[in-house]
Short mmCIF file of C-alpha atoms in Angstrom, two decimals:
data_model
loop_
_atom_site.label_atom_id
_atom_site.label_comp_id
_atom_site.label_asym_id
_atom_site.label_seq_id
_atom_site.Cartn_x
_atom_site.Cartn_y
_atom_site.Cartn_z
CA MET A 1 -8.92 25.30 -10.06
CA ILE A 2 -6.98 22.69 -8.24
CA GLU A 3 -7.00 21.16 -11.68
CA SER A 4 -4.93 24.19 -13.21
CA LYS A 5 -2.98 24.70 -10.83
CA ILE A 6 -2.11 20.56 -10.75
CA LYS A 7 -1.62 21.36 -14.96
CA SER A 8 1.10 24.41 -14.17
CA VAL A 9 2.90 22.15 -12.52
CA ILE A 10 2.98 18.14 -14.18
CA ARG A 11 5.42 17.77 -16.58
CA ASP A 12 5.77 16.70 -19.93
CA VAL A 13 8.25 14.10 -20.72
CA PRO A 14 9.19 12.97 -24.76
CA ASP A 15 9.46 10.06 -25.45
CA PHE A 16 9.33 8.39 -21.19
CA PRO A 17 9.70 4.69 -20.98
CA LYS A 18 9.65 4.67 -24.74
CA PRO A 19 9.89 6.75 -27.77
CA GLY A 20 6.56 8.32 -28.47
CA ILE A 21 5.17 8.24 -25.32
CA VAL A 22 4.83 11.65 -23.69
CA PHE A 23 4.84 10.77 -19.59
CA LYS A 24 2.91 12.72 -17.32
CA ASP A 25 5.77 12.93 -14.54
CA ILE A 26 3.58 14.49 -11.28
CA THR A 27 6.84 14.57 -8.72
CA PRO A 28 6.82 18.44 -9.32
CA ILE A 29 3.51 18.32 -6.68
CA MET A 30 4.88 16.30 -4.05
CA MET A 31 8.11 19.01 -4.40
CA SER A 32 5.01 21.51 -3.07
CA PRO A 33 3.53 20.53 0.32
CA ASP A 34 0.96 23.37 -0.51
CA LEU A 35 -0.15 21.73 -3.09
CA SER A 36 -0.15 18.08 -1.36
CA ASN A 37 -1.99 19.38 1.07
CA GLU A 38 -4.09 21.52 -0.93
CA MET A 39 -4.93 18.24 -3.92
CA LEU A 40 -5.67 15.51 -0.30
CA ASP A 41 -7.55 18.46 1.43
CA HIS A 42 -9.78 18.14 -2.42
CA LEU A 43 -9.40 14.56 -2.56
CA VAL A 44 -11.34 14.38 0.63
CA GLY A 45 -14.10 16.91 0.44
CA MET A 46 -14.52 14.31 -2.82
CA TYR A 47 -14.96 11.35 -0.66
CA GLU A 48 -15.97 12.33 2.88
CA GLY A 49 -18.98 10.82 4.11
CA LYS A 50 -19.85 9.31 1.01
CA GLY A 51 -19.36 5.29 1.53
CA VAL A 52 -16.18 4.28 1.25
CA GLU A 53 -15.56 1.95 3.66
CA ALA A 54 -12.14 1.05 2.30
CA ILE A 55 -9.41 2.70 -0.11
CA ALA A 56 -6.89 0.29 -2.08
CA GLY A 57 -3.70 1.63 -3.44
CA ILE A 58 -2.41 0.62 -6.97
CA GLU A 59 1.67 0.11 -6.30
CA SER A 60 3.15 2.77 -5.72
CA ARG A 61 2.18 5.81 -7.01
CA GLY A 62 -0.91 5.23 -5.61
CA PHE A 63 0.06 5.23 -2.30
CA LEU A 64 0.97 8.51 -2.73
CA PHE A 65 -2.21 9.42 -1.94
CA GLY A 66 -4.30 6.51 -1.32
CA TYR A 67 -2.68 6.47 2.13
CA PRO A 68 -3.31 9.91 3.43
CA LEU A 69 -6.63 9.98 1.72
CA ALA A 70 -7.61 7.12 3.65
CA MET A 71 -5.87 8.07 6.80
CA ARG A 72 -8.03 11.60 6.89
CA LEU A 73 -11.14 9.23 6.01
CA GLY A 74 -10.17 6.96 8.56
CA VAL A 75 -10.74 3.35 6.58
CA PRO A 76 -8.48 0.93 6.00
CA PHE A 77 -5.97 0.75 3.09
CA ILE A 78 -4.79 -1.70 0.99
CA LEU A 79 -1.89 -2.21 -0.26
CA ILE A 80 -1.94 -3.92 -3.99
CA ARG A 81 1.34 -4.84 -5.07
CA LYS A 82 3.58 -6.32 -8.13
CA LYS A 83 4.09 -9.72 -7.44
CA GLY A 84 6.36 -11.18 -5.33
CA LYS A 85 5.68 -7.94 -3.13
CA LEU A 86 3.27 -9.10 -0.40
CA PRO A 87 4.01 -11.82 2.34
CA TYR A 88 1.51 -13.21 3.13
CA GLU A 89 -1.12 -15.46 1.70
CA LYS A 90 -2.00 -13.33 -1.08
CA ILE A 91 -4.63 -13.62 -4.46
CA SER A 92 -2.90 -12.90 -8.03
CA CYS A 93 -4.24 -11.33 -10.67
CA ASP A 94 -2.88 -11.55 -14.26
CA TYR A 95 -3.64 -8.23 -16.75
CA ASP A 96 -2.23 -7.69 -20.59
CA LEU A 97 0.32 -5.23 -21.85
CA GLU A 98 1.53 -4.05 -24.96
CA TYR A 99 4.02 -7.13 -24.70
CA GLY A 100 3.29 -9.71 -22.73
CA THR A 101 1.90 -9.41 -19.19
CA ALA A 102 1.64 -8.02 -15.71
CA THR A 103 0.87 -9.90 -12.49
CA ILE A 104 0.13 -7.77 -9.77
CA GLU A 105 -1.23 -9.00 -6.22
CA ILE A 106 -4.15 -8.67 -2.99
CA HIS A 107 -3.52 -10.22 1.09
CA THR A 108 -6.22 -12.28 1.12
CA ASP A 109 -7.34 -11.35 3.86
CA ALA A 110 -7.24 -7.37 2.64
CA ILE A 111 -11.24 -6.58 2.55
CA GLY A 112 -11.76 -8.01 6.36
CA HIS A 113 -15.65 -6.93 6.70
CA LYS A 114 -15.12 -3.24 5.24
CA LYS A 115 -16.96 -4.89 1.41
CA ARG A 116 -16.90 -1.62 -0.59
CA VAL A 117 -13.68 -0.23 -1.48
CA LEU A 118 -12.64 2.80 -3.66
CA ILE A 119 -9.45 1.87 -6.12
CA HIS A 120 -6.92 4.79 -6.72
CA ASP A 121 -3.85 5.24 -8.49
CA ASP A 122 -1.84 7.96 -9.68
CA LEU A 123 -2.99 7.78 -13.56
CA LEU A 124 -5.84 6.56 -16.27
CA ALA A 125 -4.50 4.92 -19.27
CA THR A 126 -6.24 2.43 -20.91
CA GLY A 127 -7.15 0.80 -17.54
CA GLY A 128 -5.69 -1.92 -17.45
CA SER A 129 -4.03 -1.82 -13.98
CA ALA A 130 -7.50 -0.35 -12.33
CA GLU A 131 -9.88 -3.37 -13.93
CA ALA A 132 -7.36 -6.12 -12.60
CA ALA A 133 -7.45 -4.01 -9.21
CA ALA A 134 -10.85 -4.58 -9.44
CA ARG A 135 -10.92 -7.93 -10.31
CA LEU A 136 -8.55 -8.36 -7.61
CA ILE A 137 -10.65 -6.75 -5.23
CA GLU A 138 -13.91 -8.54 -6.25
CA LYS A 139 -11.46 -12.27 -5.97
CA ALA A 140 -11.07 -10.97 -2.27
CA GLY A 141 -14.76 -10.57 -1.01
CA GLY A 142 -15.19 -6.98 -1.64
CA GLU A 143 -17.49 -4.58 -3.48
CA VAL A 144 -15.58 -2.29 -5.79
CA TYR A 145 -17.31 1.49 -4.90
CA GLY A 146 -15.43 3.12 -7.17
CA PHE A 147 -11.92 4.20 -8.68
CA ASN A 148 -10.27 7.65 -8.57
CA PHE A 149 -7.25 9.22 -10.32
CA LEU A 150 -5.22 11.93 -10.18
CA VAL A 151 -4.75 12.24 -13.93
CA GLU A 152 -7.45 10.51 -16.40
CA LEU A 153 -5.52 10.02 -20.31
CA GLU A 154 -8.88 10.95 -21.54
CA PHE A 155 -8.18 9.82 -25.08
CA LEU A 156 -6.96 6.75 -24.33
CA ASN A 157 -10.58 5.76 -23.20
CA GLY A 158 -9.29 3.79 -20.17
CA ARG A 159 -12.47 4.27 -18.48
CA GLN A 160 -14.32 1.89 -20.96
CA LYS A 161 -12.63 -1.38 -18.65
CA LEU A 162 -13.66 -0.35 -15.28
CA GLU A 163 -17.53 0.81 -16.29
CA SER A 164 -19.06 -2.79 -15.63
CA TYR A 165 -16.90 -3.11 -11.46
CA SER A 166 -18.83 1.24 -10.99
CA ASP A 167 -19.43 4.29 -13.29
CA ASN A 168 -18.11 6.06 -10.10
CA ILE A 169 -15.10 6.92 -11.83
CA LEU A 170 -13.80 10.31 -10.79
CA ASN A 171 -9.98 11.52 -11.52
CA LEU A 172 -8.73 15.20 -11.41
CA VAL A 173 -7.25 16.86 -14.37
CA GLY A 174 -8.01 15.04 -17.80
CA TYR A 175 -6.80 14.91 -20.49
CA MET B 1 3.77 2.83 23.52
CA ILE B 2 3.63 3.53 20.57
CA GLU B 3 5.81 1.49 20.09
CA SER B 4 3.89 -1.39 21.58
CA LYS B 5 0.69 -1.17 19.94
CA ILE B 6 2.96 -1.38 16.27
CA LYS B 7 4.70 -4.65 17.57
CA SER B 8 1.19 -5.83 18.48
CA VAL B 9 0.06 -5.69 14.59
CA ILE B 10 3.26 -6.23 12.95
CA ARG B 11 2.42 -9.66 11.79
CA ASP B 12 6.19 -12.34 11.46
CA VAL B 13 5.31 -14.20 8.37
CA PRO B 14 8.48 -17.00 7.64
CA ASP B 15 10.58 -17.88 5.35
CA PHE B 16 10.18 -14.74 3.04
CA PRO B 17 11.19 -13.59 0.83
CA LYS B 18 13.45 -16.73 0.97
CA PRO B 19 13.69 -19.41 3.25
CA GLY B 20 15.19 -18.68 6.64
CA ILE B 21 14.13 -15.44 6.30
CA VAL B 22 11.03 -13.81 9.19
CA PHE B 23 10.12 -11.39 7.35
CA LYS B 24 8.13 -8.41 9.17
CA ASP B 25 4.31 -7.35 7.89
CA ILE B 26 3.58 -3.82 7.98
CA THR B 27 0.87 -4.25 6.34
CA PRO B 28 -1.82 -4.46 8.92
CA ILE B 29 -1.01 -1.26 10.45
CA MET B 30 -2.06 0.16 7.21
CA MET B 31 -5.48 -1.75 7.95
CA SER B 32 -5.74 0.29 11.22
CA PRO B 33 -6.85 3.70 10.18
CA ASP B 34 -6.59 4.89 13.59
CA LEU B 35 -3.18 3.24 14.33
CA SER B 36 -1.64 5.29 11.60
CA ASN B 37 -3.18 8.09 12.39
CA GLU B 38 -1.42 7.78 15.71
CA MET B 39 1.64 6.26 14.49
CA LEU B 40 1.63 9.83 11.96
CA ASP B 41 1.16 12.12 14.92
CA HIS B 42 3.51 11.26 16.59
CA LEU B 43 6.89 10.40 14.03
CA VAL B 44 5.00 14.82 13.38
CA GLY B 45 5.84 14.69 17.10
CA MET B 46 9.56 13.91 16.64
CA TYR B 47 10.35 16.31 13.66
CA GLU B 48 7.99 19.26 13.42
CA GLY B 49 10.24 22.65 14.66
CA LYS B 50 13.84 20.64 13.93
CA GLY B 51 14.69 21.74 10.70
CA VAL B 52 13.89 19.17 8.31
CA GLU B 53 14.08 20.78 5.29
CA ALA B 54 12.51 17.89 2.96
CA ILE B 55 11.64 14.16 3.38
CA ALA B 56 13.29 11.59 0.71
CA GLY B 57 11.66 8.40 0.85
CA ILE B 58 12.35 5.02 -1.27
CA GLU B 59 10.28 3.39 -2.97
CA SER B 60 7.87 2.31 -2.46
CA ARG B 61 7.17 1.08 1.08
CA GLY B 62 9.21 4.64 2.68
CA PHE B 63 6.64 6.12 0.78
CA LEU B 64 4.14 5.01 2.81
CA PHE B 65 4.62 7.79 6.21
CA GLY B 66 7.09 9.59 4.33
CA TYR B 67 4.61 11.40 1.18
CA PRO B 68 2.18 12.37 4.40
CA LEU B 69 4.50 13.25 6.81
CA ALA B 70 5.78 15.92 4.76
CA MET B 71 2.46 16.97 4.35
CA ARG B 72 1.92 17.87 7.47
CA LEU B 73 5.71 18.92 7.95
CA GLY B 74 5.26 21.11 5.19
CA VAL B 75 8.25 20.71 2.76
CA PRO B 76 8.58 19.00 -0.42
CA PHE B 77 8.22 15.29 -1.01
CA ILE B 78 11.41 13.13 -2.73
CA LEU B 79 10.72 10.67 -4.25
CA ILE B 80 14.04 7.79 -4.59
CA ARG B 81 13.13 4.81 -7.09
CA LYS B 82 13.64 2.16 -8.47
CA LYS B 83 15.91 2.52 -11.98
CA GLY B 84 14.04 3.24 -14.56
CA LYS B 85 10.78 4.67 -13.12
CA LEU B 86 11.29 8.36 -13.35
CA PRO B 87 11.20 10.12 -15.70
CA TYR B 88 12.77 12.88 -16.30
CA GLU B 89 16.88 13.64 -15.69
CA LYS B 90 18.30 11.69 -12.63
CA ILE B 91 21.06 10.73 -10.75
CA SER B 92 21.74 6.77 -9.83
CA CYS B 93 23.99 4.31 -6.87
CA ASP B 94 24.16 0.88 -7.11
CA TYR B 95 24.28 -0.75 -3.48
CA ASP B 96 24.85 -4.50 -2.97
CA LEU B 97 22.59 -7.14 -2.42
CA GLU B 98 22.80 -10.67 -1.31
CA TYR B 99 23.14 -11.35 -4.65
CA GLY B 100 24.62 -9.25 -6.75
CA THR B 101 23.24 -5.02 -7.22
CA ALA B 102 20.04 -2.88 -7.25
CA THR B 103 20.07 0.14 -8.69
CA ILE B 104 18.78 3.72 -7.12
CA GLU B 105 17.75 6.65 -8.37
CA ILE B 106 16.44 10.04 -7.78
CA HIS B 107 15.83 13.61 -10.10
CA THR B 108 18.94 16.32 -10.57
CA ASP B 109 16.17 18.79 -9.59
CA ALA B 110 14.78 17.25 -6.80
CA ILE B 111 16.02 18.94 -4.09
CA GLY B 112 15.76 23.50 -4.88
CA HIS B 113 18.05 24.85 -2.03
CA LYS B 114 20.20 24.09 -0.25
CA LYS B 115 18.39 21.36 1.58
CA ARG B 116 18.36 19.18 5.03
CA VAL B 117 17.00 15.77 3.94
CA LEU B 118 15.35 13.41 6.19
CA ILE B 119 15.69 9.57 4.23
CA HIS B 120 13.31 7.57 5.46
CA ASP B 121 11.82 4.14 5.17
CA ASP B 122 9.82 1.51 6.74
CA LEU B 123 12.37 -1.34 7.41
CA LEU B 124 16.47 -0.64 8.02
CA ALA B 125 18.19 -3.67 7.61
CA THR B 126 21.53 -3.75 7.04
CA GLY B 127 21.10 -0.57 5.47
CA GLY B 128 22.31 -0.57 1.84
CA SER B 129 19.26 1.25 0.95
CA ALA B 130 19.10 3.81 3.24
CA GLU B 131 23.09 4.48 2.59
CA ALA B 132 22.72 4.92 -1.39
CA ALA B 133 19.89 6.78 -0.83
CA ALA B 134 22.21 9.10 1.51
CA ARG B 135 24.76 8.82 -1.37
CA LEU B 136 21.83 10.41 -3.80
CA ILE B 137 21.23 12.78 -1.30
CA GLU B 138 24.87 14.18 -1.50
CA LYS B 139 25.60 13.69 -4.99
CA ALA B 140 22.27 15.89 -5.83
CA GLY B 141 23.61 18.27 -3.82
CA GLY B 142 21.24 17.71 -0.79
CA GLU B 143 23.17 17.06 3.22
CA VAL B 144 21.72 15.12 5.61
CA TYR B 145 19.60 15.86 8.36
CA GLY B 146 18.94 11.46 9.94
CA PHE B 147 17.40 8.89 9.20
CA ASN B 148 14.04 7.57 10.45
CA PHE B 149 12.47 3.41 9.80
CA LEU B 150 9.38 2.24 10.84
CA VAL B 151 11.38 -0.63 12.12
CA GLU B 152 14.66 -1.21 12.52
CA LEU B 153 16.24 -4.67 12.66
CA GLU B 154 18.87 -3.55 14.99
CA PHE B 155 20.99 -6.42 15.41
CA LEU B 156 21.66 -6.43 12.29
CA ASN B 157 23.64 -3.08 12.47
CA GLY B 158 22.08 -1.37 9.39
CA ARG B 159 22.78 1.72 11.67
CA GLN B 160 27.12 1.59 11.00
CA LYS B 161 26.55 1.63 7.21
CA LEU B 162 24.41 4.76 7.98
CA GLU B 163 26.43 7.33 11.16
CA SER B 164 28.76 8.50 8.85
CA TYR B 165 26.17 10.56 7.49
CA SER B 166 24.34 11.60 10.20
CA ASP B 167 24.01 9.95 13.56
CA ASN B 168 20.31 11.61 13.33
CA ILE B 169 18.58 8.22 13.44
CA LEU B 170 15.14 7.15 14.23
CA ASN B 171 13.15 4.71 14.41
CA LEU B 172 9.10 3.69 15.79
CA VAL B 173 10.22 0.09 16.70
CA GLY B 174 12.98 -1.96 17.30
CA TYR B 175 13.55 -5.97 17.47
#
């Protein structure tokens, strides 16, 4: 029900960010406050009372639902950012892109005593950034509770990279 | 009251992003769900019933409170992103940095009908990115309702750049 509503607004943009890729544009979700609130309520229902102690969102689309979900669950929100953006003491993790590598970072004090961290992002594709986020959480002293994605591109099998951290991997919409 | 609570958790990081700058690190706010919710409630109280028709958040820290505020007010959330991130047809705007320029973008269809848009970001410093956001909103057919910032560095006089778009410029915390 929620899946079909979300799919009806997600927009396919061909040849972005490069020829041959069909990009799933989620910005029409943000243009609908009713759908946004319904999705947030749905996410809250998926995790409320289930032992999530913090949520980590991956910059920057992972901030969109990650922080509101953390606020509604009453748990801290941890920012996982691209290299050079976090100002305080931090831990880094590199991961492979199709060409070259990227780096994400977390503040050393981001985890505190809240150990069981749900990693959230808008999209699971090949799983590179989510796997790097899981490594970061563990390096910072946390435990990976699970993974949540608004959209999963199932044909790319990204979840295979994540299952050694947690088999709790959920999406709202799969393609 | 809320101002002193926020100031008590914002962290000064000296020499970031470069020597001589004291950076206001807002990530400890996100680590406190109670303070986060209190700030969101406060923002809702500032704008509820006041005629805001959409909220535009500037990537990426402007997404953090911008989207939850839009959801609570029941209005669309418009993403203003760095160059090359938005997939669909878009409008661009350059602005000056201390060295060189930066570019931000908005989708051409982000503003449906004539919308009174509140521009939100975490920080008002010299006002360059907020002024560029205002130009983008107008180029896309919107009207600038006003500006909201979590933190304003008042000694930099950034609001001088913004007053020709709207004199409705509010912050939660000023330094």
